[in-house]
Coordinates of C-alpha atoms in Angstrom, one line a residue:
Chain A
M235 CA 30.0 38.5 -30.9
K236 CA 29.9 34.9 -32.7
G237 CA 32.8 33.5 -31.7
R238 CA 31.4 34.6 -27.9
R239 CA 28.6 32.4 -27.9
R240 CA 30.3 30.1 -29.4
L241 CA 31.9 29.8 -25.7
T242 CA 29.7 30.0 -23.5
R243 CA 27.9 27.1 -25.6
T244 CA 31.2 24.8 -25.1
L245 CA 31.7 25.8 -21.7
R246 CA 28.6 25.3 -21.2
G247 CA 28.2 22.3 -22.4
L248 CA 32.0 20.9 -20.7
G249 CA 30.2 21.5 -17.2
A250 CA 26.7 19.8 -18.2
L251 CA 29.5 16.8 -18.6
A252 CA 30.8 17.1 -16.3
M253 CA 28.0 16.5 -14.3
A254 CA 26.8 13.7 -16.0
L255 CA 29.7 12.0 -15.6
A256 CA 29.3 13.0 -11.5
A257 CA 26.2 11.9 -11.5
F258 CA 27.1 8.7 -13.4
F259 CA 30.0 7.3 -12.4
P260 CA 29.1 6.0 -8.7
F261 CA 27.0 3.1 -11.3
Y262 CA 29.6 3.3 -13.6
W263 CA 31.3 1.8 -10.6
I264 CA 30.0 -0.5 -9.2
I265 CA 29.6 -2.2 -13.1
N266 CA 33.3 -1.9 -13.3
T267 CA 33.6 -3.7 -8.8
S268 CA 31.6 -6.3 -9.6
M269 CA 33.9 -7.4 -13.0
T270 CA 36.6 -7.6 -11.9
P271 CA 38.2 -10.2 -9.7
T272 CA 37.8 -9.5 -5.8
D273 CA 41.4 -10.2 -4.9
K274 CA 42.7 -7.5 -7.4
L275 CA 39.6 -6.0 -5.7
Y276 CA 41.9 -6.4 -2.0
S277 CA 44.7 -5.4 -3.5
G278 CA 44.6 -1.9 -4.4
Q279 CA 44.9 -2.8 -8.6
Q280 CA 40.9 -1.4 -9.5
T281 CA 42.3 -0.4 -13.0
V282 CA 39.2 3.0 -13.9
W283 CA 39.3 1.7 -16.9
L284 CA 36.6 -2.6 -17.8
D285 CA 37.7 -5.0 -17.6
L286 CA 36.5 -7.3 -19.1
S287 CA 38.9 -10.4 -18.9
R288 CA 35.9 -12.6 -16.1
A289 CA 32.6 -10.6 -16.7
Q290 CA 30.2 -13.0 -16.2
Y291 CA 31.9 -14.8 -13.5
A292 CA 30.2 -13.3 -10.2
F293 CA 27.2 -12.6 -11.7
Q294 CA 26.9 -17.5 -12.6
I295 CA 28.2 -17.5 -9.1
L296 CA 26.0 -15.2 -7.6
V297 CA 23.0 -17.3 -9.4
A298 CA 24.1 -20.0 -8.2
D299 CA 25.5 -20.4 -5.2
S300 CA 23.6 -18.4 -3.5
P301 CA 20.4 -16.7 -2.2
F302 CA 20.5 -13.9 -4.1
L303 CA 17.5 -15.0 -6.6
R304 CA 15.7 -15.9 -3.9
W305 CA 15.4 -12.2 -2.9
L306 CA 14.9 -10.4 -5.7
T307 CA 12.1 -12.9 -5.7
N308 CA 10.8 -11.8 -1.9
S309 CA 11.7 -7.7 -3.5
A310 CA 9.0 -8.7 -6.5
V311 CA 7.1 -9.8 -4.8
V312 CA 6.6 -7.1 -1.6
A313 CA 6.3 -4.7 -5.0
T314 CA 3.7 -5.6 -6.3
G315 CA 2.0 -6.1 -4.1
T316 CA 2.1 -2.7 -2.6
T317 CA 1.9 -1.2 -6.8
I318 CA -1.1 -2.6 -6.5
L319 CA -2.5 -1.8 -3.4
G320 CA -1.3 1.6 -2.8
V321 CA -2.0 2.7 -7.0
L322 CA -6.0 1.5 -6.5
L323 CA -6.1 3.2 -3.5
A324 CA -4.9 6.3 -3.9
L325 CA -6.9 6.5 -7.4
L326 CA -10.1 5.7 -5.2
A327 CA -8.6 9.2 -3.5
A328 CA -6.9 10.9 -6.4
Y329 CA -10.1 11.1 -8.4
A330 CA -12.2 12.4 -4.6
L331 CA -9.6 15.4 -4.4
S332 CA -10.0 16.0 -8.0
R333 CA -13.6 16.4 -9.2
Y334 CA -14.9 17.2 -6.3
R335 CA -15.3 19.6 -3.7
F336 CA -16.4 18.5 0.2
S337 CA -15.9 19.7 3.6
G338 CA -12.8 18.2 4.8
K339 CA -10.7 17.4 2.1
G340 CA -8.6 20.1 3.5
A341 CA -8.6 18.4 6.0
F342 CA -7.2 14.9 4.3
S343 CA -5.2 15.6 1.8
F344 CA -3.7 17.1 5.1
V345 CA -2.9 13.4 6.8
F346 CA -2.0 11.5 3.4
F347 CA 0.9 14.1 3.2
S348 CA 1.6 14.7 6.9
S349 CA 2.7 10.6 6.3
Q350 CA 5.9 11.4 4.4
M351 CA 6.9 14.5 6.7
L352 CA 7.1 12.0 9.3
P353 CA 10.5 10.0 9.6
E354 CA 10.6 6.2 9.2
A355 CA 12.3 6.2 12.3
L356 CA 10.6 7.0 14.7
I357 CA 7.0 5.2 13.0
V358 CA 9.2 2.3 12.4
V359 CA 9.2 1.6 17.1
P360 CA 5.8 1.5 17.3
L361 CA 5.4 -0.8 14.4
Y362 CA 7.3 -3.3 15.1
A363 CA 5.8 -3.3 18.2
T364 CA 2.3 -4.1 16.4
F365 CA 4.4 -6.1 14.3
V366 CA 4.5 -8.1 17.0
S367 CA 1.2 -8.5 18.8
L368 CA -0.3 -8.7 15.3
R369 CA 2.0 -11.4 14.4
L370 CA 3.0 -9.6 11.7
L371 CA 5.7 -9.9 11.5
D372 CA 8.2 -12.3 8.5
Q373 CA 5.7 -12.0 6.8
H374 CA 5.8 -10.2 3.1
A375 CA 1.6 -9.3 3.2
G376 CA 2.9 -7.0 6.8
L377 CA 5.6 -5.3 4.6
V378 CA 3.1 -4.4 2.1
L379 CA 0.9 -3.5 4.6
A380 CA 3.4 -1.1 6.0
N381 CA 4.9 0.5 1.9
T382 CA 1.7 1.0 0.9
A383 CA 0.8 3.4 3.4
F384 CA 3.8 6.0 2.4
A385 CA 4.0 4.6 -1.3
M386 CA 0.9 5.8 -1.4
P387 CA 0.6 9.8 -1.2
V388 CA 2.9 10.5 -4.2
A389 CA 0.8 8.5 -6.2
V390 CA -1.8 10.3 -4.6
W391 CA -0.4 13.5 -5.5
I392 CA 0.4 12.2 -9.7
L393 CA -2.7 10.9 -10.1
K394 CA -5.0 13.6 -9.0
A395 CA -2.4 16.2 -11.2
A396 CA -3.5 13.5 -13.7
I397 CA -7.0 13.9 -13.1
D398 CA -7.1 17.6 -13.3
G399 CA -6.8 18.1 -16.8
V400 CA -8.9 15.8 -17.7
P401 CA -11.6 18.4 -19.5
V402 CA -15.3 17.6 -16.6
E403 CA -17.2 18.0 -20.0
I404 CA -16.4 14.9 -20.9
E405 CA -18.2 13.0 -17.8
E406 CA -20.8 15.6 -17.4
S407 CA -21.8 13.9 -20.7
A408 CA -21.8 10.7 -18.8
R409 CA -23.0 11.3 -16.6
V410 CA -26.1 12.4 -18.0
D411 CA -25.8 9.2 -19.1
G412 CA -26.7 7.6 -16.5
C413 CA -23.4 6.7 -16.1
G414 CA -21.8 6.3 -12.2
P415 CA -18.6 7.7 -10.9
L416 CA -16.2 3.7 -10.2
R417 CA -17.8 3.9 -13.9
S418 CA -15.9 6.5 -15.6
L419 CA -12.9 6.3 -13.4
H420 CA -13.0 3.2 -14.8
H421 CA -13.5 3.5 -18.7
I422 CA -13.0 6.8 -18.7
I423 CA -10.8 8.3 -17.0
L424 CA -8.3 5.6 -16.4
P425 CA -7.7 5.6 -20.5
V426 CA -6.1 9.2 -20.5
I427 CA -4.3 8.8 -17.9
A428 CA -2.1 5.9 -18.6
P429 CA 0.6 6.9 -18.7
S430 CA 0.5 9.3 -15.2
L431 CA -0.7 6.1 -13.3
A432 CA 2.7 3.8 -15.2
A433 CA 4.7 6.4 -13.8
A434 CA 3.2 6.1 -10.6
A435 CA 3.4 2.6 -10.7
V436 CA 5.8 2.6 -11.6
I437 CA 7.7 5.5 -8.5
A438 CA 4.7 2.7 -6.6
F439 CA 7.0 -0.6 -7.1
F440 CA 10.7 0.6 -6.8
D441 CA 9.3 2.8 -3.5
A442 CA 8.6 -1.0 -1.9
W443 CA 11.5 -2.7 -4.5
N444 CA 14.7 0.1 -2.6
E445 CA 13.0 0.3 0.2
Y446 CA 15.1 -0.9 3.3
L447 CA 14.7 0.0 6.5
F448 CA 10.9 -2.3 7.3
A449 CA 12.7 -5.0 4.8
T450 CA 15.3 -5.7 7.7
T451 CA 13.5 -4.7 10.9
F452 CA 10.4 -6.6 9.9
I453 CA 11.2 -9.8 8.1
R454 CA 13.7 -11.2 10.6
T455 CA 14.7 -15.5 8.7
K456 CA 17.0 -15.1 5.8
D457 CA 14.7 -17.3 3.6
L458 CA 12.3 -14.3 3.7
W459 CA 14.7 -11.5 2.3
V460 CA 14.5 -8.9 0.2
A461 CA 17.2 -8.3 -2.3
S462 CA 18.2 -4.7 -1.0
T463 CA 18.4 -6.1 3.1
G464 CA 20.1 -9.4 1.9
L465 CA 22.5 -7.3 0.2
A466 CA 23.1 -4.7 2.7
S467 CA 24.1 -7.9 4.7
F468 CA 27.2 -7.9 3.1
Q469 CA 28.5 -4.3 3.9
G470 CA 32.0 -4.7 6.0
E471 CA 32.9 -7.8 6.6
Y472 CA 36.2 -8.6 5.4
Q473 CA 36.7 -11.7 3.2
T474 CA 33.0 -11.1 1.6
P475 CA 33.2 -10.6 -2.4
L476 CA 33.0 -8.1 -3.4
D477 CA 32.8 -8.7 -7.4
L478 CA 30.1 -11.3 -5.7
V479 CA 28.2 -8.6 -3.7
F480 CA 28.9 -5.8 -6.7
S481 CA 27.1 -7.9 -9.5
G482 CA 23.9 -8.4 -6.6
A483 CA 24.0 -4.2 -6.1
F484 CA 24.5 -3.9 -9.8
I485 CA 21.4 -7.2 -10.5
F486 CA 18.9 -5.3 -8.1
A487 CA 20.1 -1.3 -9.4
L488 CA 19.3 -1.9 -12.7
P489 CA 15.2 -2.3 -13.2
A490 CA 15.2 0.6 -11.3
V491 CA 17.3 2.7 -12.9
V492 CA 15.9 1.4 -16.5
F493 CA 12.3 2.5 -15.8
F494 CA 13.0 6.4 -13.0
L495 CA 14.6 6.8 -16.8
L496 CA 11.5 5.4 -19.2
V497 CA 8.8 7.9 -17.0
Q498 CA 11.5 10.4 -16.0
K499 CA 9.9 13.2 -17.6
R500 CA 6.7 12.9 -16.5
I501 CA 6.8 12.2 -12.7
V502 CA 8.7 15.5 -12.8
S503 CA 5.8 17.6 -14.2
G504 CA 3.6 15.8 -12.0
L505 CA 5.6 16.6 -8.7
T506 CA 5.7 20.6 -10.3
A507 CA 2.7 21.2 -11.0
G508 CA 1.8 22.3 -8.3
S509 CA 4.3 24.7 -6.9
V510 CA 5.2 25.4 -10.0
K511 CA 2.3 27.3 -10.7
G512 CA 2.3 29.6 -7.4
Chain B
M292 CA -10.0 27.0 -11.2
H293 CA -11.4 23.7 -12.7
K294 CA -14.9 22.5 -12.5
D295 CA -17.0 20.8 -10.2
V296 CA -18.7 17.9 -11.1
T297 CA -22.0 18.6 -9.3
D298 CA -22.1 21.9 -10.3
R299 CA -24.1 21.7 -13.3
R300 CA -26.6 19.1 -11.4
A301 CA -26.2 21.9 -8.6
T302 CA -27.2 24.5 -11.3
Q303 CA -29.2 22.3 -12.9
S304 CA -32.5 21.0 -10.4
P305 CA -32.3 23.4 -7.5
Q306 CA -34.5 21.7 -5.7
R307 CA -31.7 19.1 -5.2
R308 CA -28.6 21.6 -4.2
S309 CA -29.5 21.0 -0.7
R310 CA -29.6 17.0 -1.2
F311 CA -25.8 15.8 0.5
V312 CA -23.2 13.9 -2.0
W313 CA -21.9 10.7 -0.3
T314 CA -18.9 9.5 -3.5
P315 CA -16.1 11.3 -2.2
Y316 CA -16.4 10.5 1.5
L317 CA -17.0 7.7 0.1
F318 CA -14.3 6.8 -2.8
I319 CA -11.7 8.7 0.6
A320 CA -12.7 6.9 3.0
L321 CA -10.6 3.8 2.7
P322 CA -7.1 5.4 2.0
V323 CA -7.8 8.7 4.2
I324 CA -8.4 5.7 7.3
Y325 CA -5.3 3.8 6.1
S326 CA -2.7 6.7 6.1
L327 CA -4.2 6.6 9.7
V328 CA -3.5 3.6 9.8
F329 CA 0.4 3.8 9.6
S330 CA 0.7 6.9 10.6
G331 CA -2.0 8.3 12.9
Y332 CA -2.1 6.1 14.7
P333 CA 2.3 4.9 15.2
L334 CA 2.4 8.1 16.5
L335 CA 0.1 7.5 18.9
K336 CA 1.7 4.9 20.5
G337 CA 5.1 6.3 19.5
L338 CA 3.6 9.1 22.4
Q339 CA 2.1 6.4 24.3
L340 CA 5.7 4.7 24.1
S341 CA 8.1 7.3 25.0
L342 CA 5.8 7.4 28.8
T343 CA 6.9 4.0 29.2
N344 CA 9.9 2.3 30.8
A345 CA 9.7 0.0 27.4
K346 CA 11.9 -3.1 26.8
L347 CA 12.3 -4.4 22.7
L348 CA 12.4 -8.0 23.8
N349 CA 8.5 -6.5 25.7
P350 CA 7.3 -4.2 23.2
N351 CA 4.1 -3.8 25.1
G352 CA 4.7 -4.5 29.4
G353 CA 6.3 -0.9 29.1
R354 CA 5.8 0.4 32.7
F355 CA 4.3 3.7 32.4
I356 CA 7.3 6.1 33.9
G357 CA 5.3 10.4 32.7
A358 CA 7.9 11.9 32.0
D359 CA 10.7 10.5 33.0
N360 CA 12.5 9.9 29.6
Y361 CA 11.9 12.8 28.5
V362 CA 14.1 14.2 31.0
E363 CA 16.3 11.1 30.7
L364 CA 17.1 12.2 27.3
L365 CA 17.7 16.4 28.1
G366 CA 19.5 15.9 30.6
N367 CA 22.4 13.7 28.7
P368 CA 24.8 15.4 25.7
A369 CA 24.3 13.1 24.1
T370 CA 20.9 13.6 23.0
W371 CA 22.0 17.1 22.7
A372 CA 25.1 16.3 21.0
S373 CA 22.3 14.1 18.5
I374 CA 20.8 16.8 17.7
G375 CA 23.3 18.9 16.9
V376 CA 25.3 16.8 14.3
T377 CA 21.1 16.6 12.5
V378 CA 21.3 20.9 12.7
F379 CA 24.5 20.3 10.3
Y380 CA 23.9 18.2 8.3
T381 CA 20.2 19.3 7.8
L382 CA 22.0 23.1 6.8
L383 CA 24.4 21.2 5.0
V384 CA 22.6 18.8 2.8
V385 CA 20.0 21.7 2.2
V386 CA 22.1 24.5 1.6
A387 CA 24.5 22.4 -0.7
S388 CA 21.5 20.7 -2.6
T389 CA 19.6 23.6 -3.1
L390 CA 23.1 26.5 -4.8
L391 CA 24.5 23.1 -6.8
G392 CA 21.1 22.1 -8.1
L393 CA 20.7 26.1 -9.4
A394 CA 24.3 26.0 -10.7
S395 CA 23.4 23.0 -13.2
A396 CA 19.2 23.7 -13.0
L397 CA 20.7 27.4 -15.4
L398 CA 23.6 25.6 -16.8
I399 CA 21.9 22.3 -18.7
N400 CA 18.9 25.5 -19.1
E401 CA 20.6 26.3 -22.6
S402 CA 20.2 23.6 -25.1
F403 CA 23.1 22.9 -26.2
F404 CA 24.5 19.6 -28.4
G405 CA 23.9 16.1 -25.8
R406 CA 21.7 17.5 -23.4
V407 CA 19.0 14.8 -23.5
V408 CA 22.2 12.4 -22.7
V409 CA 22.8 14.8 -19.8
R410 CA 19.4 14.7 -18.0
A411 CA 19.7 10.6 -19.5
M412 CA 22.4 10.1 -16.4
L413 CA 20.9 12.8 -14.2
T414 CA 18.6 10.4 -13.1
V415 CA 20.8 7.9 -13.0
P416 CA 21.4 8.9 -8.4
W417 CA 17.4 9.3 -8.2
A418 CA 16.4 5.8 -9.5
V419 CA 19.6 4.0 -7.8
P420 CA 18.2 2.0 -4.7
T421 CA 19.9 3.1 -1.4
V422 CA 21.7 -0.4 0.2
A423 CA 23.1 0.1 -4.1
V424 CA 24.5 3.3 -3.3
A425 CA 25.6 2.5 0.6
L426 CA 27.8 -0.4 -0.5
V427 CA 30.0 1.5 -4.0
F428 CA 30.3 4.2 -2.0
I429 CA 31.5 2.9 1.5
W430 CA 33.3 0.9 -0.5
M431 CA 34.9 4.6 -3.1
F432 CA 34.8 5.2 0.5
N433 CA 37.5 2.8 1.3
D434 CA 40.9 3.6 3.1
G435 CA 42.8 1.6 1.5
S436 CA 41.9 0.6 -2.8
G437 CA 39.5 3.8 -2.7
I438 CA 38.9 5.6 -5.8
L439 CA 39.5 8.3 -4.0
N440 CA 42.1 7.6 -2.2
T441 CA 43.8 6.9 -5.1
F442 CA 42.4 9.1 -6.9
T443 CA 43.8 12.3 -3.3
Q444 CA 46.4 10.3 -3.8
A445 CA 47.3 11.1 -7.8
L446 CA 46.1 14.9 -6.5
G447 CA 48.7 15.1 -3.9
L448 CA 46.6 15.5 -0.6
G449 CA 47.0 12.8 0.5
R450 CA 45.2 9.6 1.6
F451 CA 41.5 9.7 3.6
G452 CA 39.6 8.1 6.4
W453 CA 36.6 9.3 4.8
L454 CA 34.4 7.5 6.9
T455 CA 37.0 5.8 9.6
N456 CA 37.7 9.4 10.6
P457 CA 35.7 11.2 12.9
D458 CA 36.4 14.8 11.5
V459 CA 36.2 14.3 8.6
A460 CA 32.8 11.2 8.2
L461 CA 29.9 13.6 8.1
F462 CA 31.2 15.2 5.2
S463 CA 31.5 12.3 3.4
V464 CA 27.7 11.0 4.0
T465 CA 27.0 14.8 3.1
L466 CA 29.3 14.3 0.2
A467 CA 27.2 10.5 0.0
T468 CA 23.8 12.6 0.0
L469 CA 24.5 15.4 -2.1
W470 CA 24.9 12.7 -4.5
K471 CA 21.3 11.3 -4.2
V472 CA 19.4 14.4 -3.6
T473 CA 20.8 16.6 -5.5
P474 CA 19.7 16.2 -8.6
F475 CA 15.8 16.2 -8.3
V476 CA 16.8 19.6 -6.5
M477 CA 17.7 20.4 -10.5
L478 CA 15.1 19.2 -12.4
V479 CA 12.8 20.3 -9.7
L480 CA 14.2 24.2 -10.2
L481 CA 15.3 23.0 -14.2
A482 CA 10.9 23.1 -14.4
A483 CA 11.1 26.2 -12.0
L484 CA 13.2 27.3 -14.9
Q485 CA 11.9 26.7 -17.6
S486 CA 9.0 27.8 -17.1
V487 CA 9.0 31.7 -16.1
P488 CA 7.9 33.7 -19.6
A489 CA 10.0 34.5 -22.1
E490 CA 8.5 37.5 -22.7
L491 CA 10.0 38.6 -18.9
I492 CA 13.2 38.3 -20.1
E493 CA 12.9 39.7 -23.2
A494 CA 11.7 42.8 -21.4
A495 CA 14.3 42.5 -19.4
K496 CA 16.9 42.3 -22.6
V497 CA 15.0 45.1 -24.8
D498 CA 15.7 47.3 -21.9
G499 CA 19.7 46.7 -21.5
A500 CA 20.1 44.7 -18.7
S501 CA 22.8 42.0 -18.4
P502 CA 22.4 38.6 -17.9
L503 CA 23.3 38.6 -14.3
R504 CA 20.5 41.9 -13.5
T505 CA 17.7 39.8 -15.3
F506 CA 18.4 37.0 -13.2
R507 CA 18.8 39.0 -10.5
V508 CA 15.7 40.8 -11.0
V509 CA 13.2 38.5 -13.0
T510 CA 14.5 35.6 -12.8
V511 CA 13.7 35.0 -9.1
P512 CA 11.6 36.2 -7.9
A513 CA 10.2 34.2 -10.5
I514 CA 11.5 30.4 -8.8
M515 CA 11.5 32.0 -5.5
P516 CA 8.2 30.0 -4.3
T517 CA 9.4 26.7 -5.5
V518 CA 13.2 27.6 -4.0
R519 CA 11.4 28.0 -1.0
V520 CA 9.2 24.6 -1.2
V521 CA 12.4 22.1 -2.1
V522 CA 14.6 24.3 0.3
L523 CA 11.4 23.1 2.3
L524 CA 11.2 20.0 1.8
M525 CA 15.1 18.7 1.4
T526 CA 14.3 20.1 5.5
I527 CA 12.6 17.6 6.2
W528 CA 13.3 14.7 3.7
S529 CA 17.3 15.9 6.2
F530 CA 15.7 15.0 9.5
R531 CA 14.3 12.0 7.8
R532 CA 17.7 10.6 6.0
F533 CA 17.5 6.9 7.7
E534 CA 19.7 4.2 5.6
I535 CA 22.0 6.1 3.7
I536 CA 23.4 7.0 7.3
W537 CA 23.4 4.1 8.6
L538 CA 24.5 1.4 6.4
L539 CA 27.6 3.5 5.8
T540 CA 28.5 4.3 9.1
G541 CA 25.5 3.5 11.2
G542 CA 26.3 6.5 13.5
G543 CA 29.9 6.4 14.1
P544 CA 32.3 6.7 13.9
V545 CA 32.6 7.8 17.5
N546 CA 28.8 9.0 16.8
A547 CA 30.0 11.7 14.4
T548 CA 26.9 11.0 11.6
N549 CA 24.7 10.6 14.5
T550 CA 21.8 12.3 13.0
M551 CA 18.6 11.9 15.7
V552 CA 16.5 9.4 13.5
I553 CA 20.2 7.0 13.6
S554 CA 20.3 7.8 17.6
V555 CA 16.2 7.0 17.9
Y556 CA 16.8 3.2 15.3
R557 CA 20.5 2.5 17.5
T558 CA 18.3 2.8 21.0
A559 CA 15.5 0.4 20.4
F560 CA 17.2 -1.9 18.5
N561 CA 20.9 -2.2 19.3
N562 CA 20.2 -0.7 22.6
N563 CA 17.4 -2.5 23.6
E564 CA 15.2 0.7 24.8
L565 CA 11.8 1.1 23.6
G566 CA 9.9 3.5 25.1
L567 CA 13.2 5.6 25.2
A568 CA 13.6 5.4 21.6
S569 CA 10.0 7.1 21.4
A570 CA 10.3 9.5 23.4
L571 CA 14.0 10.5 21.7
G572 CA 11.1 10.4 18.2
M573 CA 8.5 12.2 19.3
I574 CA 11.8 14.9 20.4
G575 CA 12.4 15.1 16.1
V576 CA 8.8 14.8 15.7
V577 CA 8.4 18.2 17.3
M578 CA 12.0 19.4 15.7
S579 CA 10.3 19.4 12.3
L580 CA 6.9 20.3 13.1
A581 CA 8.5 23.6 14.5
V582 CA 10.6 24.0 10.3
T583 CA 7.4 23.6 9.3
V584 CA 5.7 25.5 11.3
I585 CA 8.1 28.4 10.8
Y586 CA 8.1 28.0 7.0
A587 CA 5.0 28.0 6.4
F588 CA 5.7 32.1 8.4
V589 CA 8.5 33.0 6.5
D590 CA 6.4 31.8 3.1
R591 CA 3.5 34.4 4.5
R592 CA 5.2 37.3 5.7
G593 CA 6.6 36.5 2.2
E594 CA 3.6 36.0 -0.2
S595 CA 3.1 39.4 1.3
R596 CA 4.7 41.7 0.7

């Protein structure tokens, strides 16, 4: 009986290992490709194991010769703007949805989450027309505005669940002392929900960081491109220096991977808080 | 059900019960208006554009032509082909990701050595930006030097035109999608599995039920609500999914992967037909709405049982 238990456990461990490898392999392949010289890549000589002999070469060229650094900076600017604006607005909305009963509450929630249903490819067409008239094309600010609209609902979801978990009594006693809602939000709620706030910020940031469609449609000038547009511009060209492109892809992907690893538990618990209770 | 901050005040001072609390509206006004501006307004504008013959180079100069765009689209077999590709892609992704996600969640539900590492690695597909995912999958799918063909050839299966063969392309795109999406499904279902009350499982075991029967009778009903939500989300997201398909194939080869959203984008930005594209987009929105309505209907039936 014990032996059977151990067999199941081993099989389970092996199955999980296979899954983990399948999940990790493409990311590993990005690293591998970035370290293999281009001529080797195109002649089918890429090895499964890492060839570390010329590892830094591609990275050096990438940083020195291409506009890649500028694109990364643009991405960071847009993502930061989206995070600040998005989380701020989401905080206000989440507080209202969590702490108050008011008519129209359901309708307001619906407005937020319906935006998650609409295809970006549909929204981008009229938004493009609007941005043309507002002269917001080729402006990072325009991109921030567009991204925030879509990053906000998920942040609202996470923050509302977090605020729900803070006992109302704490605020009530502060209310008796004359503390208004804004101050209690600032001094009482914020410190307590700090981890969820961080998780919401990370999601909003990388939502904008990873974003491709709006960025490519609204920002036309090469100098103003964000990293996702810049990287995507390389695909399909024949003489593409693949090791360079993949070095860029790795640098682009790494922050997202690191931060998501740090906050993943909180995100999943925030997202499932509503549906699992059901 | 948590208490409302305004509750106490109402009971302690009766004369204030009828006072209108405007604070929540103040808080929620800006975010809601913002959402409306960026999702509601484009939707309306899209509707307006769909009734005109607007072109890309002159977005706001289209002439009103009524339902002409819709008539043209619905009479065009290419539109129906696109709807077909969308439905097929969605079915593939939803079914595969739910089954795979459930299987993997069951697999790592019990603890085992290295579980933390496995969970960490499973976050990677979710975190990696779509552009990077597309780049590496294009390379892995490469006819000549891609690792996948190297692999299948070594297994004696020959080489495939993963992204170049119209019969294979949609499956390749689905594969890349599944890689990105299944870990999320798995994590959500895992959370659901872990919230199944342990006492129920114990009771079933005490009653002598086999693991399979316990699964069917206890676990499945308990996680059904979550599974339903996951299926709905994955369906809506598959309808919406643009970037990975666009970057991998651009809708080709020969429209094999031309889902509706891809078609909308191409019609607008490659063919310059803004009005026509908006009309196609509207048809897509109606389809999404229909799915949500059907889902709500089925969900209600399921709950009343």
